[in-house]
PDB file of C-alpha atoms in Angstrom:
ATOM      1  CA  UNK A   1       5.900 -17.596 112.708  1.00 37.00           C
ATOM      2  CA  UNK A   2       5.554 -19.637 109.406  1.00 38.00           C
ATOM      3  CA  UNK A   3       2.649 -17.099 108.041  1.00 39.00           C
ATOM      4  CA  UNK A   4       4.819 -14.405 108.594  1.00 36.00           C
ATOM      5  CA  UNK A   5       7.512 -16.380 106.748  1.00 32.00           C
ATOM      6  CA  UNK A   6       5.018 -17.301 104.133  1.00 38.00           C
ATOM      7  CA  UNK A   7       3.970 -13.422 104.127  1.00 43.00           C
ATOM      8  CA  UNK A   8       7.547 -12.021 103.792  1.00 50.00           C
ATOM      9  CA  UNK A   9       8.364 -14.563 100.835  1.00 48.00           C
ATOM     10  CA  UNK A  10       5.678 -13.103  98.727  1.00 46.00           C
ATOM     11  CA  UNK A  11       6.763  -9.469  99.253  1.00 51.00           C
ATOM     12  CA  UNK A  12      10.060 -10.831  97.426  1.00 63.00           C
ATOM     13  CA  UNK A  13       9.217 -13.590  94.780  1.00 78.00           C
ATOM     14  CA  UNK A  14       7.489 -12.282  91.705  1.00 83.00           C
ATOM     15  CA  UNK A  15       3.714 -14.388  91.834  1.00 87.00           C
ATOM     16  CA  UNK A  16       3.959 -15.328  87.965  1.00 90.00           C
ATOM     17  CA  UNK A  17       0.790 -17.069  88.362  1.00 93.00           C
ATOM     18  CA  UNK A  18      -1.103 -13.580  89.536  1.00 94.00           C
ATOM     19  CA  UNK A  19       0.998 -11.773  86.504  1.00 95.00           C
ATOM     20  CA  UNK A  20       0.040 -14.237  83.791  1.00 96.00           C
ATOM     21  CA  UNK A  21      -3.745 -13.705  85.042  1.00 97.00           C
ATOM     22  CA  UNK A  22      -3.413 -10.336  84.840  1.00 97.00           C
ATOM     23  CA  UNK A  23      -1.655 -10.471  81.670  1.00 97.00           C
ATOM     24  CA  UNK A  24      -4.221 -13.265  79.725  1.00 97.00           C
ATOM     25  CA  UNK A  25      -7.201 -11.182  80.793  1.00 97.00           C
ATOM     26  CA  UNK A  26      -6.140  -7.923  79.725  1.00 97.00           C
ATOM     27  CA  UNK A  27      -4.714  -9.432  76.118  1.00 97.00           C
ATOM     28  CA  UNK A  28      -8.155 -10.795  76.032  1.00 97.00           C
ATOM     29  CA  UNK A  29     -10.406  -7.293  77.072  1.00 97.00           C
ATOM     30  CA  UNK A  30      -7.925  -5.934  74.093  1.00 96.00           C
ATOM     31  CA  UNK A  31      -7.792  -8.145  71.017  1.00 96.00           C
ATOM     32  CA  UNK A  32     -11.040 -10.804  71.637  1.00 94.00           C
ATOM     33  CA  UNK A  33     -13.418 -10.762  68.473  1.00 91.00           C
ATOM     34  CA  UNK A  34     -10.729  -7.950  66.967  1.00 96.00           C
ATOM     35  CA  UNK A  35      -9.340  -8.153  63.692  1.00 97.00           C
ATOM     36  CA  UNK A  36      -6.169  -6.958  62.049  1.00 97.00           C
ATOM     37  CA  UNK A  37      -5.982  -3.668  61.364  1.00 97.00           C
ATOM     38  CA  UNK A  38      -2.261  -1.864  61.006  1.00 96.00           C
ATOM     39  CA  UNK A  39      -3.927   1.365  61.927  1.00 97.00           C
ATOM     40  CA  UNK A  40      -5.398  -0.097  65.877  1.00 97.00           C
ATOM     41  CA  UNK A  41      -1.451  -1.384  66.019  1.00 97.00           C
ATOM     42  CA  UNK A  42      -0.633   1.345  68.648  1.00 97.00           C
ATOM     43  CA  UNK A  43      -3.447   2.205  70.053  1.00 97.00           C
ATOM     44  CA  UNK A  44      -3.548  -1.650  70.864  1.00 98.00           C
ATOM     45  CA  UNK A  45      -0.157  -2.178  72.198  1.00 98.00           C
ATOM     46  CA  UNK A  46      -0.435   0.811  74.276  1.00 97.00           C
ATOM     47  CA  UNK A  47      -3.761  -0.261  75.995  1.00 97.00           C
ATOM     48  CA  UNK A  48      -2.168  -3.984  76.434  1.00 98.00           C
ATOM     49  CA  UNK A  49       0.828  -1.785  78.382  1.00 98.00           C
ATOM     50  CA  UNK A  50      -0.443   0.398  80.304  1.00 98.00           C
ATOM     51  CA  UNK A  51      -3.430  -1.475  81.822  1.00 98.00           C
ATOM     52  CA  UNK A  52      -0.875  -3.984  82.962  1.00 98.00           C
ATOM     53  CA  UNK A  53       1.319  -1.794  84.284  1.00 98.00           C
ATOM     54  CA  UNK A  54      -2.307  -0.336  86.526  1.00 98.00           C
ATOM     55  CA  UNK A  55      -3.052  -4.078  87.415  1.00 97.00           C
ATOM     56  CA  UNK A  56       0.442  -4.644  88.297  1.00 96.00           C
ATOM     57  CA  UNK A  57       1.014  -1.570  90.413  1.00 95.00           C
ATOM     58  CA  UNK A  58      -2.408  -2.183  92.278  1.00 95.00           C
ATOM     59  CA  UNK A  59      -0.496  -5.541  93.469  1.00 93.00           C
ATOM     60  CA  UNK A  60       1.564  -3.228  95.345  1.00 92.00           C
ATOM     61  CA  UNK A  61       4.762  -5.509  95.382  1.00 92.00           C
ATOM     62  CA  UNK A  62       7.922  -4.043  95.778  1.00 92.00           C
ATOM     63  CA  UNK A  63       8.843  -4.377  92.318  1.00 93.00           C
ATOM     64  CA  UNK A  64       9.430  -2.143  88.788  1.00 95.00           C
ATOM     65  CA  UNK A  65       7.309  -3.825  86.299  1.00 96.00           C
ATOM     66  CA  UNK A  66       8.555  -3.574  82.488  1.00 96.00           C
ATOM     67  CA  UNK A  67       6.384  -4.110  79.972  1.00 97.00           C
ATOM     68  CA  UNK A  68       6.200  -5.089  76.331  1.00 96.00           C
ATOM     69  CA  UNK A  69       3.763  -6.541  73.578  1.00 96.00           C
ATOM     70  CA  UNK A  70       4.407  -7.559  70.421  1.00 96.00           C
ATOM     71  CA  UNK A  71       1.756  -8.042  67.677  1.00 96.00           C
ATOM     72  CA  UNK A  72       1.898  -9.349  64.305  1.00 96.00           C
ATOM     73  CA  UNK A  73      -0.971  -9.955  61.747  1.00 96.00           C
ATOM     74  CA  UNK A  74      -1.961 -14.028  61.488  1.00 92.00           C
ATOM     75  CA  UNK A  75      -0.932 -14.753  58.121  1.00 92.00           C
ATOM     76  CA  UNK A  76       0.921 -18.690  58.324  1.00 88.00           C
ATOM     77  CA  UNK A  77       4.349 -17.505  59.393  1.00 87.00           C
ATOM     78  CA  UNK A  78       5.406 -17.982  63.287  1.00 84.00           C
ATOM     79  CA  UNK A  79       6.252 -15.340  66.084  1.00 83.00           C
ATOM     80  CA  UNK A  80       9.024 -15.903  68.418  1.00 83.00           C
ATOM     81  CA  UNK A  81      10.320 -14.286  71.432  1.00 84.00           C
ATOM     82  CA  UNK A  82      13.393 -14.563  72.915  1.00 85.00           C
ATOM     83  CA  UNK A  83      15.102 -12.316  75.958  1.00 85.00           C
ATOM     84  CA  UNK A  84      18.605 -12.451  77.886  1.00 84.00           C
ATOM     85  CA  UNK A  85      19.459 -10.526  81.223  1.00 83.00           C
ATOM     86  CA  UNK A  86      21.795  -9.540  84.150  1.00 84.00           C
ATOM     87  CA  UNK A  87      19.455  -9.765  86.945  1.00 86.00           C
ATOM     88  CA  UNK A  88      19.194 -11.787  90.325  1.00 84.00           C
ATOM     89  CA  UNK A  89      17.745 -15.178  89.362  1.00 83.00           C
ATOM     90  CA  UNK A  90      16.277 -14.987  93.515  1.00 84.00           C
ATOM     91  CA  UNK A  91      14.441 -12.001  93.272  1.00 87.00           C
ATOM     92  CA  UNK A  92      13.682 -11.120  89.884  1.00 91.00           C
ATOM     93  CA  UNK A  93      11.726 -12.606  86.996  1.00 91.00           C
ATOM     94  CA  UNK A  94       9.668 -12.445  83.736  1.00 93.00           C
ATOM     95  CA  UNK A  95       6.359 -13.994  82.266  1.00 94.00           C
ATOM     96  CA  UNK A  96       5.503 -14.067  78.724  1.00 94.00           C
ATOM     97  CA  UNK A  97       1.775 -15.285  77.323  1.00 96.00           C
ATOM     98  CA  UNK A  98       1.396 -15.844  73.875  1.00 95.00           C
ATOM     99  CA  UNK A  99      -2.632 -14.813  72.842  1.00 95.00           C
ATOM    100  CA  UNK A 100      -3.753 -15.496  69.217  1.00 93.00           C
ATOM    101  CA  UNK A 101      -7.236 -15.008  67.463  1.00 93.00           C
ATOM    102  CA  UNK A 102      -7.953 -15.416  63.508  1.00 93.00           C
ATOM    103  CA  UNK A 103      -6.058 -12.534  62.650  1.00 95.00           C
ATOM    104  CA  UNK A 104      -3.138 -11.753  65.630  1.00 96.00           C
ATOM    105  CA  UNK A 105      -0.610 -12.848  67.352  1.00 95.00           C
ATOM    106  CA  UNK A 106      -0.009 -11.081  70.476  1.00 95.00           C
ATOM    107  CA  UNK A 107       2.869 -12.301  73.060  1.00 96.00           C
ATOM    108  CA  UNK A 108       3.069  -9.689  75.896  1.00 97.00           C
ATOM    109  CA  UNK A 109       5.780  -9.991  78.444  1.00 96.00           C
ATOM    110  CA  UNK A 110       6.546  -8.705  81.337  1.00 96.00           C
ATOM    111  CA  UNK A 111       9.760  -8.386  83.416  1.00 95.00           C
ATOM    112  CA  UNK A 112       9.568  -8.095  87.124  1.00 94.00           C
ATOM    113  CA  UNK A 113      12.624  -6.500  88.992  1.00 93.00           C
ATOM    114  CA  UNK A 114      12.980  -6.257  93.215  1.00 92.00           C
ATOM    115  CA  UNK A 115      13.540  -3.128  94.629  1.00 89.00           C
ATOM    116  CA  UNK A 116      16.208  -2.959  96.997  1.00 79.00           C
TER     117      UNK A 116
END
């Protein structure tokens, strides 16, 4: 009865440990031993997206992932991130990882929201 407990409560609790993972790794398949170019901006931020919206889907967990990354060429100044939202504090949730190399600042977040 408790692993079926245990099993249920995952289905509804967002695993931030498994999304930071899955977030870190693909920052890292993306930007390690790049440097800053304006022009691989996009293409960049688009490949950080939409591989983590794959490796988030292939969790198959019943919720809709949203996805953003910021990056900023490494030149002294800071990068912050801040958020605010309306959702169910229970059920929904977000994870942000900051990645940096010699030349960028990435911080790619990602907001996960239950389906009812």
């Amino acid at each position: 009865m408790a692993d079926e407990i245990e099993e249920d409560s995952d289905e509804v609790t967002l695993n931030s440990d498994r999304i930071t993972e899955i977030i870190d790794e693909v920052m890292k398949a993306t930007l390690n031993n790049m440097t800053w170019n304006s022009k691989k901006v996009e293409p960049w931020t688009n490949g950080i997206i939409e591989h983590c919206l794959k490796r988030l889907a292939e969790m198959k967990k019943p919720f809709k992932y949203i996805v953003t990354a910021v990056l900023m060429q490494k030149t002294g100044a800071g990068l912050h991130s801040a958020f605010t939202a309306y959702w169910d504090n229970s059920a929904d949730g977000i994870c942000s990882v900051p990645y940096e190399n010699e030349t960028i600042h990435c911080i790619t977040t990602v907001y996960g929201l239950k389906l009812d």
